[in-house]
PDB file of C-alpha atoms in Angstrom:
ATOM      1  CA  MET A  24      52.329 -24.329  46.935  1.00  0.00           C
ATOM      2  CA  THR A  25      53.309 -24.343  50.371  1.00  0.00           C
ATOM      3  CA  ASP A  26      56.313 -25.390  52.495  1.00  0.00           C
ATOM      4  CA  ILE A  27      55.084 -28.282  53.424  1.00  0.00           C
ATOM      5  CA  PRO A  28      57.464 -31.452  53.138  1.00  0.00           C
ATOM      6  CA  LEU A  29      54.470 -33.737  51.972  1.00  0.00           C
ATOM      7  CA  GLU A  30      52.502 -33.882  49.426  1.00  0.00           C
ATOM      8  CA  HIS A  31      48.551 -33.851  51.302  1.00  0.00           C
ATOM      9  CA  VAL A  32      45.544 -32.781  51.064  1.00  0.00           C
ATOM     10  CA  HIS A  33      43.904 -30.318  53.494  1.00  0.00           C
ATOM     11  CA  VAL A  34      40.298 -30.487  53.875  1.00  0.00           C
ATOM     12  CA  GLU A  35      38.601 -26.993  55.898  1.00  0.00           C
ATOM     13  CA  PRO A  36      36.379 -28.055  58.507  1.00  0.00           C
ATOM     14  CA  SER A  37      33.279 -27.731  57.606  1.00  0.00           C
ATOM     15  CA  GLU A  38      32.037 -25.250  61.136  1.00  0.00           C
ATOM     16  CA  PRO A  39      33.724 -22.143  60.798  1.00  0.00           C
ATOM     17  CA  VAL A  40      35.515 -21.341  64.409  1.00  0.00           C
ATOM     18  CA  ASP A  41      37.377 -18.472  65.761  1.00  0.00           C
ATOM     19  CA  GLY A  42      40.560 -19.260  65.620  1.00  0.00           C
ATOM     20  CA  SER A  43      43.090 -21.894  65.579  1.00  0.00           C
ATOM     21  CA  ALA A  44      41.287 -25.194  65.167  1.00  0.00           C
ATOM     22  CA  PRO A  45      42.195 -28.413  66.583  1.00  0.00           C
ATOM     23  CA  ALA A  46      43.034 -31.126  63.454  1.00  0.00           C
ATOM     24  CA  VAL A  47      43.646 -34.795  62.646  1.00  0.00           C
ATOM     25  CA  VAL A  48      46.164 -35.642  60.689  1.00  0.00           C
ATOM     26  CA  LEU A  49      45.921 -39.035  58.455  1.00  0.00           C
ATOM     27  CA  LEU A  50      49.285 -41.300  57.926  1.00  0.00           C
ATOM     28  CA  HIS A  51      47.943 -44.097  55.136  1.00  0.00           C
ATOM     29  CA  GLY A  52      48.517 -47.891  54.715  1.00  0.00           C
ATOM     30  CA  ARG A  53      51.557 -49.538  52.738  1.00  0.00           C
ATOM     31  CA  GLY A  54      51.432 -49.346  48.620  1.00  0.00           C
ATOM     32  CA  SER A  55      48.124 -46.386  49.583  1.00  0.00           C
ATOM     33  CA  ASN A  56      47.439 -43.078  49.136  1.00  0.00           C
ATOM     34  CA  GLU A  57      47.001 -39.613  50.913  1.00  0.00           C
ATOM     35  CA  GLN A  58      43.266 -39.893  49.742  1.00  0.00           C
ATOM     36  CA  ASP A  59      42.704 -43.465  50.723  1.00  0.00           C
ATOM     37  CA  LEU A  60      41.575 -42.215  54.271  1.00  0.00           C
ATOM     38  CA  LEU A  61      39.797 -39.649  53.854  1.00  0.00           C
ATOM     39  CA  GLN A  62      36.478 -41.269  54.041  1.00  0.00           C
ATOM     40  CA  LEU A  63      36.930 -42.806  57.437  1.00  0.00           C
ATOM     41  CA  THR A  64      36.268 -39.157  58.634  1.00  0.00           C
ATOM     42  CA  GLN A  65      33.532 -37.355  56.290  1.00  0.00           C
ATOM     43  CA  HIS A  66      31.963 -38.520  60.509  1.00  0.00           C
ATOM     44  CA  PHE A  67      34.081 -36.704  62.500  1.00  0.00           C
ATOM     45  CA  PRO A  68      32.877 -33.418  64.130  1.00  0.00           C
ATOM     46  CA  ASP A  69      32.414 -30.505  61.073  1.00  0.00           C
ATOM     47  CA  HIS A  70      35.001 -28.294  63.524  1.00  0.00           C
ATOM     48  CA  LEU A  71      37.649 -29.607  62.434  1.00  0.00           C
ATOM     49  CA  HIS A  72      40.904 -29.795  59.780  1.00  0.00           C
ATOM     50  CA  VAL A  73      41.346 -33.064  58.554  1.00  0.00           C
ATOM     51  CA  VAL A  74      45.752 -32.936  56.740  1.00  0.00           C
ATOM     52  CA  SER A  75      46.134 -36.569  55.064  1.00  0.00           C
ATOM     53  CA  LEU A  76      49.841 -36.299  54.577  1.00  0.00           C
ATOM     54  CA  ARG A  77      51.420 -39.051  50.977  1.00  0.00           C
ATOM     55  CA  ALA A  78      54.655 -41.652  52.416  1.00  0.00           C
ATOM     56  CA  PRO A  79      57.353 -40.244  50.271  1.00  0.00           C
ATOM     57  CA  ASP A  80      58.216 -43.288  48.278  1.00  0.00           C
ATOM     58  CA  ARG A  81      56.553 -45.044  45.830  1.00  0.00           C
ATOM     59  CA  LEU A  82      55.567 -48.633  46.092  1.00  0.00           C
ATOM     60  CA  GLN A  83      53.808 -49.884  43.109  1.00  0.00           C
ATOM     61  CA  GLY A  84      50.205 -47.576  42.056  1.00  0.00           C
ATOM     62  CA  GLY A  85      50.640 -45.901  46.096  1.00  0.00           C
ATOM     63  CA  TYR A  86      53.134 -44.251  48.327  1.00  0.00           C
ATOM     64  CA  THR A  87      54.782 -46.793  51.122  1.00  0.00           C
ATOM     65  CA  TRP A  88      56.821 -45.106  54.555  1.00  0.00           C
ATOM     66  CA  TYR A  89      59.368 -47.132  54.705  1.00  0.00           C
ATOM     67  CA  GLU A  90      59.945 -51.234  53.735  1.00  0.00           C
ATOM     68  CA  LEU A  91      59.690 -53.640  55.465  1.00  0.00           C
ATOM     69  CA  ASP A  92      62.602 -55.538  57.148  1.00  0.00           C
ATOM     70  CA  LEU A  93      61.541 -59.249  57.347  1.00  0.00           C
ATOM     71  CA  SER A  94      65.047 -60.876  58.857  1.00  0.00           C
ATOM     72  CA  GLY A  95      63.216 -61.673  61.896  1.00  0.00           C
ATOM     73  CA  GLY A  96      61.484 -64.262  59.909  1.00  0.00           C
ATOM     74  CA  GLY A  97      58.730 -63.071  57.452  1.00  0.00           C
ATOM     75  CA  LEU A  98      56.147 -60.501  56.864  1.00  0.00           C
ATOM     76  CA  HIS A  99      54.012 -61.365  60.855  1.00  0.00           C
ATOM     77  CA  GLN A 100      57.622 -60.183  62.524  1.00  0.00           C
ATOM     78  CA  SER A 101      58.482 -57.484  60.230  1.00  0.00           C
ATOM     79  CA  GLN A 102      59.967 -54.362  61.390  1.00  0.00           C
ATOM     80  CA  PRO A 103      60.500 -51.430  59.837  1.00  0.00           C
ATOM     81  CA  HIS A 104      63.694 -50.596  58.054  1.00  0.00           C
ATOM     82  CA  THR A 105      65.477 -48.406  60.683  1.00  0.00           C
ATOM     83  CA  GLU A 106      66.759 -45.484  58.026  1.00  0.00           C
ATOM     84  CA  GLN A 107      63.982 -44.823  56.008  1.00  0.00           C
ATOM     85  CA  PHE A 108      61.510 -45.515  58.997  1.00  0.00           C
ATOM     86  CA  GLU A 109      63.780 -42.583  61.044  1.00  0.00           C
ATOM     87  CA  ARG A 110      63.325 -40.553  57.904  1.00  0.00           C
ATOM     88  CA  SER A 111      59.289 -40.022  57.478  1.00  0.00           C
ATOM     89  CA  ARG A 112      58.960 -40.004  61.192  1.00  0.00           C
ATOM     90  CA  GLU A 113      60.872 -36.003  60.494  1.00  0.00           C
ATOM     91  CA  LEU A 114      58.741 -35.457  57.493  1.00  0.00           C
ATOM     92  CA  VAL A 115      55.644 -36.640  59.466  1.00  0.00           C
ATOM     93  CA  ARG A 116      56.757 -34.165  62.397  1.00  0.00           C
ATOM     94  CA  ALA A 117      58.166 -31.785  60.172  1.00  0.00           C
ATOM     95  CA  SER A 118      55.155 -31.214  57.560  1.00  0.00           C
ATOM     96  CA  ILE A 119      52.954 -30.969  61.354  1.00  0.00           C
ATOM     97  CA  ASP A 120      54.889 -28.604  62.266  1.00  0.00           C
ATOM     98  CA  ALA A 121      54.551 -26.436  57.965  1.00  0.00           C
ATOM     99  CA  ALA A 122      50.846 -27.128  58.632  1.00  0.00           C
ATOM    100  CA  ILE A 123      49.730 -25.111  62.363  1.00  0.00           C
ATOM    101  CA  GLU A 124      51.509 -22.074  60.668  1.00  0.00           C
ATOM    102  CA  GLU A 125      50.004 -23.157  57.483  1.00  0.00           C
ATOM    103  CA  TYR A 126      46.996 -23.634  58.082  1.00  0.00           C
ATOM    104  CA  GLY A 127      46.052 -22.213  61.491  1.00  0.00           C
ATOM    105  CA  LEU A 128      45.341 -25.304  64.012  1.00  0.00           C
ATOM    106  CA  ASP A 129      46.077 -25.786  67.244  1.00  0.00           C
ATOM    107  CA  SER A 130      48.829 -27.384  67.662  1.00  0.00           C
ATOM    108  CA  ASP A 131      47.569 -28.320  71.617  1.00  0.00           C
ATOM    109  CA  ARG A 132      44.712 -30.761  69.930  1.00  0.00           C
ATOM    110  CA  ILE A 133      46.409 -32.427  66.985  1.00  0.00           C
ATOM    111  CA  GLY A 134      45.952 -35.997  66.663  1.00  0.00           C
ATOM    112  CA  LEU A 135      47.240 -38.975  64.823  1.00  0.00           C
ATOM    113  CA  LEU A 136      45.188 -41.652  62.963  1.00  0.00           C
ATOM    114  CA  GLY A 137      46.798 -44.210  61.170  1.00  0.00           C
ATOM    115  CA  PHE A 138      46.591 -47.684  59.277  1.00  0.00           C
ATOM    116  CA  SER A 139      48.785 -50.271  59.456  1.00  0.00           C
ATOM    117  CA  GLN A 140      52.107 -48.581  58.026  1.00  0.00           C
ATOM    118  CA  GLY A 141      50.851 -45.087  58.801  1.00  0.00           C
ATOM    119  CA  ALA A 142      50.004 -47.000  62.505  1.00  0.00           C
ATOM    120  CA  ILE A 143      53.242 -47.386  63.433  1.00  0.00           C
ATOM    121  CA  THR A 144      54.352 -45.265  62.481  1.00  0.00           C
ATOM    122  CA  SER A 145      51.606 -42.737  64.758  1.00  0.00           C
ATOM    123  CA  LEU A 146      52.527 -45.036  67.829  1.00  0.00           C
ATOM    124  CA  SER A 147      55.916 -44.708  67.506  1.00  0.00           C
ATOM    125  CA  LEU A 148      56.361 -41.314  66.718  1.00  0.00           C
ATOM    126  CA  LEU A 149      53.452 -40.695  70.014  1.00  0.00           C
ATOM    127  CA  VAL A 150      56.560 -42.831  72.555  1.00  0.00           C
ATOM    128  CA  GLU A 151      58.985 -40.378  70.730  1.00  0.00           C
ATOM    129  CA  ASP A 152      56.925 -36.964  71.427  1.00  0.00           C
ATOM    130  CA  PRO A 153      54.240 -38.239  73.637  1.00  0.00           C
ATOM    131  CA  ASP A 154      54.002 -33.764  74.383  1.00  0.00           C
ATOM    132  CA  ASP A 155      53.445 -32.805  70.693  1.00  0.00           C
ATOM    133  CA  TYR A 156      49.365 -35.114  70.407  1.00  0.00           C
ATOM    134  CA  ALA A 157      46.268 -35.078  72.216  1.00  0.00           C
ATOM    135  CA  TRP A 158      45.326 -38.222  71.237  1.00  0.00           C
ATOM    136  CA  VAL A 159      46.807 -40.771  68.614  1.00  0.00           C
ATOM    137  CA  VAL A 160      43.493 -43.394  66.104  1.00  0.00           C
ATOM    138  CA  ALA A 161      46.129 -46.347  64.893  1.00  0.00           C
ATOM    139  CA  LEU A 162      44.046 -49.181  63.310  1.00  0.00           C
ATOM    140  CA  HIS A 163      45.757 -52.665  62.039  1.00  0.00           C
ATOM    141  CA  GLY A 164      49.707 -52.038  63.731  1.00  0.00           C
ATOM    142  CA  TYR A 165      51.730 -52.100  66.093  1.00  0.00           C
ATOM    143  CA  LEU A 166      54.433 -50.393  68.854  1.00  0.00           C
ATOM    144  CA  ALA A 167      57.660 -50.888  66.098  1.00  0.00           C
ATOM    145  CA  GLU A 168      60.589 -52.737  68.346  1.00  0.00           C
ATOM    146  CA  SER A 169      63.161 -49.459  67.973  1.00  0.00           C
ATOM    147  CA  HIS A 170      60.731 -48.259  70.182  1.00  0.00           C
ATOM    148  CA  ALA A 171      59.410 -50.978  71.991  1.00  0.00           C
ATOM    149  CA  SER A 172      61.341 -50.103  75.521  1.00  0.00           C
ATOM    150  CA  VAL A 173      61.333 -46.222  75.524  1.00  0.00           C
ATOM    151  CA  GLU A 174      60.107 -44.136  78.403  1.00  0.00           C
ATOM    152  CA  PRO A 175      59.175 -41.503  77.554  1.00  0.00           C
ATOM    153  CA  GLU A 176      58.092 -38.286  80.303  1.00  0.00           C
ATOM    154  CA  GLY A 177      54.332 -36.988  79.175  1.00  0.00           C
ATOM    155  CA  ILE A 178      52.327 -39.826  77.181  1.00  0.00           C
ATOM    156  CA  ALA A 179      49.854 -39.880  81.049  1.00  0.00           C
ATOM    157  CA  ASP A 180      46.983 -40.375  80.815  1.00  0.00           C
ATOM    158  CA  LYS A 181      47.011 -39.672  76.357  1.00  0.00           C
ATOM    159  CA  PRO A 182      43.669 -40.978  75.086  1.00  0.00           C
ATOM    160  CA  VAL A 183      44.699 -43.863  71.912  1.00  0.00           C
ATOM    161  CA  PHE A 184      42.620 -45.952  70.457  1.00  0.00           C
ATOM    162  CA  VAL A 185      43.543 -50.308  69.511  1.00  0.00           C
ATOM    163  CA  GLY A 186      41.976 -51.814  66.390  1.00  0.00           C
ATOM    164  CA  ALA A 187      42.866 -54.539  65.293  1.00  0.00           C
ATOM    165  CA  GLY A 188      41.086 -57.627  63.039  1.00  0.00           C
ATOM    166  CA  SER A 189      41.051 -61.447  64.249  1.00  0.00           C
ATOM    167  CA  MET A 190      41.301 -62.230  60.637  1.00  0.00           C
ATOM    168  CA  ASP A 191      43.833 -59.883  59.737  1.00  0.00           C
ATOM    169  CA  ARG A 192      47.037 -61.842  57.785  1.00  0.00           C
ATOM    170  CA  ILE A 193      48.972 -58.861  57.204  1.00  0.00           C
ATOM    171  CA  ILE A 194      49.422 -57.700  60.815  1.00  0.00           C
ATOM    172  CA  PRO A 195      48.611 -60.188  63.213  1.00  0.00           C
ATOM    173  CA  ALA A 196      45.413 -58.940  66.017  1.00  0.00           C
ATOM    174  CA  SER A 197      48.387 -59.981  68.467  1.00  0.00           C
ATOM    175  CA  ARG A 198      50.606 -57.108  67.653  1.00  0.00           C
ATOM    176  CA  ALA A 199      48.301 -54.905  68.547  1.00  0.00           C
ATOM    177  CA  GLU A 200      47.433 -55.933  71.100  1.00  0.00           C
ATOM    178  CA  HIS A 201      51.375 -56.115  72.872  1.00  0.00           C
ATOM    179  CA  ALA A 202      51.069 -52.510  71.841  1.00  0.00           C
ATOM    180  CA  ALA A 203      48.304 -51.625  73.869  1.00  0.00           C
ATOM    181  CA  ASP A 204      49.606 -53.610  76.616  1.00  0.00           C
ATOM    182  CA  ARG A 205      53.302 -52.022  76.236  1.00  0.00           C
ATOM    183  CA  LEU A 206      51.219 -48.312  76.135  1.00  0.00           C
ATOM    184  CA  ARG A 207      49.413 -48.348  78.944  1.00  0.00           C
ATOM    185  CA  GLU A 208      52.429 -49.990  81.135  1.00  0.00           C
ATOM    186  CA  LEU A 209      53.630 -46.261  79.897  1.00  0.00           C
ATOM    187  CA  GLY A 210      50.654 -44.946  81.863  1.00  0.00           C
ATOM    188  CA  ALA A 211      48.148 -44.204  78.845  1.00  0.00           C
ATOM    189  CA  ASN A 212      44.386 -44.301  78.295  1.00  0.00           C
ATOM    190  CA  VAL A 213      44.011 -46.546  76.301  1.00  0.00           C
ATOM    191  CA  THR A 214      40.779 -47.852  75.026  1.00  0.00           C
ATOM    192  CA  VAL A 215      41.824 -51.268  72.468  1.00  0.00           C
ATOM    193  CA  GLN A 216      39.602 -53.598  69.847  1.00  0.00           C
ATOM    194  CA  VAL A 217      39.812 -56.377  67.939  1.00  0.00           C
ATOM    195  CA  TYR A 218      36.976 -57.225  65.195  1.00  0.00           C
ATOM    196  CA  ASP A 219      36.356 -59.787  62.924  1.00  0.00           C
ATOM    197  CA  ALA A 220      37.737 -58.649  59.799  1.00  0.00           C
ATOM    198  CA  PRO A 221      40.772 -59.363  57.439  1.00  0.00           C
ATOM    199  CA  HIS A 222      43.523 -55.955  56.961  1.00  0.00           C
ATOM    200  CA  GLY A 223      40.709 -53.356  56.864  1.00  0.00           C
ATOM    201  CA  VAL A 224      38.947 -51.082  58.742  1.00  0.00           C
ATOM    202  CA  GLY A 225      34.753 -52.317  58.921  1.00  0.00           C
ATOM    203  CA  PRO A 226      31.807 -50.764  60.082  1.00  0.00           C
ATOM    204  CA  ASP A 227      32.004 -50.765  63.474  1.00  0.00           C
ATOM    205  CA  GLU A 228      35.542 -50.433  63.968  1.00  0.00           C
ATOM    206  CA  LEU A 229      34.754 -47.266  61.836  1.00  0.00           C
ATOM    207  CA  ALA A 230      31.810 -46.469  63.757  1.00  0.00           C
ATOM    208  CA  ASP A 231      34.264 -47.251  67.442  1.00  0.00           C
ATOM    209  CA  VAL A 232      37.148 -44.410  65.600  1.00  0.00           C
ATOM    210  CA  VAL A 233      34.731 -41.754  64.744  1.00  0.00           C
ATOM    211  CA  SER A 234      33.263 -42.449  69.039  1.00  0.00           C
ATOM    212  CA  PHE A 235      36.742 -41.879  69.843  1.00  0.00           C
ATOM    213  CA  VAL A 236      37.444 -38.791  68.041  1.00  0.00           C
ATOM    214  CA  GLU A 237      33.959 -37.658  69.191  1.00  0.00           C
ATOM    215  CA  THR A 238      34.844 -37.546  72.872  1.00  0.00           C
ATOM    216  CA  HIS A 239      38.744 -36.534  72.486  1.00  0.00           C
ATOM    217  CA  VAL A 240      38.159 -33.312  70.043  1.00  0.00           C
TER     218      VAL A 240
END
């Protein structure tokens, strides 16, 4: 047992390092679980810890970070449920802090990688506390309305990869592109790519993510 609030999977580096090591924290999408994104990390650098967190609430056969607020006009305009979104961000922050102690992670080299709801959560965490994260990969997500006007200190030159799908019917590519535009306005070092893909990560997107992580770890 550990004192990490969220259920999780921890994968140690296959290449031992002296002292603390960098880590990527994975945040899965709605209805999935902590196993889902692990396959994406198989090609990541060997000295990287992987901590994959499970969202707190059950949803059918998986888990969710929050329910959707559809009052803006349906799925394509959906926003996170305010209170549940805040609670999940607090749980992620507390889990990362505990994982740093539990697994000897380098607190200055923590990256976030999120898909869909996990990407939305990751981008919101970034603009709240940019100094806490070395880099962020946000796949098929958007910047929540609650955080769109936040102007944080410390986000200048922060590496951010934003991936989207031109055939994504869950989160349209335009929402991801708007997030990228806003992060650029704030001074982040943003890479954005739109793929001929639906709501999922294909081989081209994965290859670009691996290249991004290798550059910034």
